[in-house]
Each structure stands twice: as structure tokens, then as C-alpha cells.
Amino acid sequence: MFHVVLVEPEIPPNTGNIGRLCLAAGARLHLVGPLGFSLDDRAVKRAGLDYWADVDVRQWDSLADLQADAGDSARFFFLTTKTERAYWSADFRDGDYLVFGSETRGLPESLLAANAESCLTIPQQSEKVRSLNLATAVGIVLYEAVRQGS
């Protein structure tokens, strides 16, 4: 099972769509707070459709709490626009954690600097686009991990 980690997500429909995506891919969704919305928000449930109740979702107060629970052997990959290493160059394995930042801020610079060897990006052809939609980015990377794992 792969793990999708959203650090401080802000937009309920993105989280709902990502929850549905995780269910389809057999992945667990981890939400690291604070969240920019309530999980009871109608927009989360609307985007997750009637699947939301079946999503394997866990909530965490901090990324450090999640990492401690995952154990020392867990592998975390941090998705960012601030690296040159393409996501497809990673050798994904079952049990890996794919970590994505909030829609407006991404992941903290200090976290990226401390984990530079584990940072990945989705290359973009146009410099006019700052980043992809969070749900789109998760779908791209998660399904590459699933492809490699099958």
C-alpha cells in the first residue's frame, strides 16, 4: 500500500478528489493539520462522492508524528517545484509515503532542505505555470508509484 500525505491542505474539493483517488489506487490518505477546512465540509464529501466513507484516511497533528509512527525504515518522498529530480526517476516501493504541501504554500523550505535527496518534481514544459493542481499532481505521482509496484 502506498501512502499519500497532504500537509495542511486548504481546498476541500482537492482533498475529496484525492480521497477518491486513494481509494481507487488502494492507497492510504494521511492529512497533516491544521486543515483549512472541516472534514465534515460538504465540498469534501461532494468531491469524494459517496466513496468518502470508504477512504482509508488518518489525521495527524504534525508530520513529525506521522514519521515517528511510520518508523525509521519508512521512505518519504517530498513533492515540490523546487528541485530538478523528476518523479519518474524514483524507485518507488510498496509502503512509500508521497508527501504534498498545501495548495498555496507547498512544503516548508526547511523540510525540503533537510530532505533534499528525497525531493521530487513533476517537470513542466511551460514556465508560465507555477504548479499543477494538487489533485492532479497526486494522481500523476501516485499512479507512477502503483505502476512501478505492479
mmCIF file of C-alpha atoms in Angstrom:
data_model
loop_
_atom_site.group_PDB
_atom_site.id
_atom_site.type_symbol
_atom_site.label_atom_id
_atom_site.label_comp_id
_atom_site.label_asym_id
_atom_site.label_seq_id
_atom_site.Cartn_x
_atom_site.Cartn_y
_atom_site.Cartn_z
ATOM 1 C CA MET A 1 0.000 0.000 0.000
ATOM 2 C CA PHE A 2 1.220 3.479 -0.852
ATOM 3 C CA HIS A 3 0.604 6.455 1.405
ATOM 4 C CA VAL A 4 -0.437 9.910 0.224
ATOM 5 C CA VAL A 5 0.319 12.663 2.718
ATOM 6 C CA LEU A 6 -1.270 16.108 2.463
ATOM 7 C CA VAL A 7 0.387 18.691 4.694
ATOM 8 C CA GLU A 8 -2.048 21.451 5.677
ATOM 9 C CA PRO A 9 -4.407 21.147 2.697
ATOM 10 C CA GLU A 10 -6.624 24.190 2.187
ATOM 11 C CA ILE A 11 -9.174 23.403 -0.524
ATOM 12 C CA PRO A 12 -11.883 20.868 0.384
ATOM 13 C CA PRO A 13 -12.676 19.666 -3.164
ATOM 14 C CA ASN A 14 -8.992 18.830 -3.753
ATOM 15 C CA THR A 15 -8.927 16.679 -0.630
ATOM 16 C CA GLY A 16 -12.186 14.991 -1.625
ATOM 17 C CA ASN A 17 -10.831 14.209 -5.091
ATOM 18 C CA ILE A 18 -7.571 12.924 -3.624
ATOM 19 C CA GLY A 19 -9.508 10.717 -1.207
ATOM 20 C CA ARG A 20 -11.399 9.170 -4.111
ATOM 21 C CA LEU A 21 -8.119 8.724 -5.993
ATOM 22 C CA CYS A 22 -6.542 6.993 -2.977
ATOM 23 C CA LEU A 23 -9.488 4.628 -2.691
ATOM 24 C CA ALA A 24 -9.214 3.748 -6.388
ATOM 25 C CA ALA A 25 -5.457 3.112 -6.098
ATOM 26 C CA GLY A 26 -5.631 1.235 -2.790
ATOM 27 C CA ALA A 27 -3.629 3.934 -1.003
ATOM 28 C CA ARG A 28 -3.996 5.378 2.472
ATOM 29 C CA LEU A 29 -4.573 9.134 2.811
ATOM 30 C CA HIS A 30 -2.839 10.977 5.653
ATOM 31 C CA LEU A 31 -3.950 14.515 6.494
ATOM 32 C CA VAL A 32 -1.490 16.608 8.496
ATOM 33 C CA GLY A 33 -3.040 19.587 10.236
ATOM 34 C CA PRO A 34 -4.033 22.140 10.640
ATOM 35 C CA LEU A 35 -6.526 21.625 7.841
ATOM 36 C CA GLY A 36 -8.005 24.646 6.098
ATOM 37 C CA PHE A 37 -11.493 23.140 6.434
ATOM 38 C CA SER A 38 -13.509 20.579 8.368
ATOM 39 C CA LEU A 39 -13.722 17.016 7.091
ATOM 40 C CA ASP A 40 -17.457 17.406 7.538
ATOM 41 C CA ASP A 41 -17.381 20.107 4.877
ATOM 42 C CA ARG A 42 -19.924 19.368 2.141
ATOM 43 C CA ALA A 43 -17.326 20.210 -0.531
ATOM 44 C CA VAL A 44 -15.040 17.381 0.655
ATOM 45 C CA LYS A 45 -17.867 14.888 0.569
ATOM 46 C CA ARG A 46 -19.194 16.194 -2.750
ATOM 47 C CA ALA A 47 -15.788 15.793 -4.420
ATOM 48 C CA GLY A 48 -15.280 12.381 -2.814
ATOM 49 C CA LEU A 49 -18.792 11.444 -3.882
ATOM 50 C CA ASP A 50 -20.312 8.568 -1.994
ATOM 51 C CA TYR A 51 -16.846 6.991 -1.664
ATOM 52 C CA TRP A 52 -15.631 9.230 1.166
ATOM 53 C CA ALA A 53 -16.850 6.848 3.889
ATOM 54 C CA ASP A 54 -14.665 4.090 2.389
ATOM 55 C CA VAL A 55 -11.456 6.127 2.131
ATOM 56 C CA ASP A 56 -8.688 4.938 4.476
ATOM 57 C CA VAL A 57 -7.884 8.348 5.954
ATOM 58 C CA ARG A 58 -5.780 9.180 9.015
ATOM 59 C CA GLN A 59 -5.327 12.574 10.644
ATOM 60 C CA TRP A 60 -2.118 13.824 12.274
ATOM 61 C CA ASP A 61 -1.232 16.891 14.293
ATOM 62 C CA SER A 62 2.213 17.087 12.673
ATOM 63 C CA LEU A 63 4.352 15.461 10.035
ATOM 64 C CA ALA A 64 6.820 14.513 12.775
ATOM 65 C CA ASP A 65 4.067 12.495 14.496
ATOM 66 C CA LEU A 66 3.320 10.630 11.262
ATOM 67 C CA GLN A 67 7.016 9.966 10.615
ATOM 68 C CA ALA A 68 7.529 8.654 14.143
ATOM 69 C CA ASP A 69 4.553 6.319 13.753
ATOM 70 C CA ALA A 70 5.783 5.113 10.347
ATOM 71 C CA GLY A 71 9.152 4.059 11.791
ATOM 72 C CA ASP A 72 12.761 4.507 10.789
ATOM 73 C CA SER A 73 12.573 2.248 7.738
ATOM 74 C CA ALA A 74 9.723 4.203 6.104
ATOM 75 C CA ARG A 75 10.622 6.091 2.945
ATOM 76 C CA PHE A 76 9.212 9.580 2.433
ATOM 77 C CA PHE A 77 9.291 11.419 -0.907
ATOM 78 C CA PHE A 78 8.607 15.156 -0.892
ATOM 79 C CA LEU A 79 6.965 16.669 -3.970
ATOM 80 C CA THR A 80 7.976 20.199 -4.847
ATOM 81 C CA THR A 81 8.611 22.556 -7.746
ATOM 82 C CA LYS A 82 11.933 23.444 -6.099
ATOM 83 C CA THR A 83 14.032 20.501 -7.306
ATOM 84 C CA GLU A 84 15.200 19.144 -10.646
ATOM 85 C CA ARG A 85 14.754 15.409 -9.876
ATOM 86 C CA ALA A 86 11.767 14.062 -11.827
ATOM 87 C CA TYR A 87 9.302 11.811 -10.022
ATOM 88 C CA TRP A 88 9.807 9.030 -12.569
ATOM 89 C CA SER A 89 13.464 8.717 -11.571
ATOM 90 C CA ALA A 90 12.464 7.454 -8.120
ATOM 91 C CA ASP A 91 12.355 3.727 -7.441
ATOM 92 C CA PHE A 92 9.028 3.541 -5.629
ATOM 93 C CA ARG A 93 8.282 0.585 -3.373
ATOM 94 C CA ASP A 94 5.183 -0.604 -1.594
ATOM 95 C CA GLY A 95 4.808 1.298 1.666
ATOM 96 C CA ASP A 96 6.346 4.567 0.430
ATOM 97 C CA TYR A 97 4.943 7.909 1.569
ATOM 98 C CA LEU A 98 4.298 10.597 -1.057
ATOM 99 C CA VAL A 99 4.207 13.975 0.685
ATOM 100 C CA PHE A 100 2.498 17.018 -0.843
ATOM 101 C CA GLY A 101 2.222 20.537 0.575
ATOM 102 C CA SER A 102 -0.682 22.930 0.761
ATOM 103 C CA GLU A 103 -2.142 24.394 -2.403
ATOM 104 C CA THR A 104 -0.818 27.922 -1.825
ATOM 105 C CA ARG A 105 2.421 27.370 0.104
ATOM 106 C CA GLY A 106 3.723 23.939 -0.836
ATOM 107 C CA LEU A 107 6.040 22.260 1.662
ATOM 108 C CA PRO A 108 8.187 24.315 4.058
ATOM 109 C CA GLU A 109 11.647 25.240 2.746
ATOM 110 C CA SER A 110 13.249 23.848 5.917
ATOM 111 C CA LEU A 111 11.626 20.436 5.319
ATOM 112 C CA LEU A 112 12.787 20.388 1.695
ATOM 113 C CA ALA A 113 16.340 21.379 2.658
ATOM 114 C CA ALA A 114 16.504 18.675 5.332
ATOM 115 C CA ASN A 115 15.299 16.051 2.827
ATOM 116 C CA ALA A 116 16.890 17.265 -0.409
ATOM 117 C CA GLU A 117 17.800 13.735 -1.539
ATOM 118 C CA SER A 118 14.141 12.695 -1.296
ATOM 119 C CA CYS A 119 12.621 15.649 -3.155
ATOM 120 C CA LEU A 120 10.863 15.035 -6.460
ATOM 121 C CA THR A 121 9.137 17.221 -9.013
ATOM 122 C CA ILE A 122 6.722 16.885 -11.898
ATOM 123 C CA PRO A 123 8.556 18.560 -14.789
ATOM 124 C CA GLN A 124 6.568 21.193 -16.657
ATOM 125 C CA GLN A 125 7.167 22.363 -20.199
ATOM 126 C CA SER A 126 5.903 25.907 -19.682
ATOM 127 C CA GLU A 127 7.422 28.353 -17.236
ATOM 128 C CA LYS A 128 4.116 30.238 -17.271
ATOM 129 C CA VAL A 129 2.615 27.615 -14.930
ATOM 130 C CA ARG A 130 3.790 27.829 -11.301
ATOM 131 C CA SER A 131 2.448 24.420 -10.345
ATOM 132 C CA LEU A 132 -0.234 21.859 -11.075
ATOM 133 C CA ASN A 133 -3.484 21.420 -9.191
ATOM 134 C CA LEU A 134 -2.829 19.355 -6.058
ATOM 135 C CA ALA A 135 -5.239 16.554 -7.005
ATOM 136 C CA THR A 136 -3.694 16.339 -10.475
ATOM 137 C CA ALA A 137 -0.168 16.177 -9.028
ATOM 138 C CA VAL A 138 -1.149 13.426 -6.589
ATOM 139 C CA GLY A 139 -2.733 11.418 -9.398
ATOM 140 C CA ILE A 140 0.357 11.653 -11.593
ATOM 141 C CA VAL A 141 2.822 10.567 -8.905
ATOM 142 C CA LEU A 142 0.603 8.018 -7.154
ATOM 143 C CA TYR A 143 -0.135 6.142 -10.338
ATOM 144 C CA GLU A 144 3.545 6.093 -11.312
ATOM 145 C CA ALA A 145 4.237 4.516 -7.910
ATOM 146 C CA VAL A 146 1.425 1.996 -8.480
ATOM 147 C CA ARG A 147 2.744 1.258 -11.991
ATOM 148 C CA GLN A 148 6.220 0.563 -10.627
ATOM 149 C CA GLY A 149 4.833 -1.543 -7.802
ATOM 150 C CA SER A 150 2.809 -3.868 -10.025
#
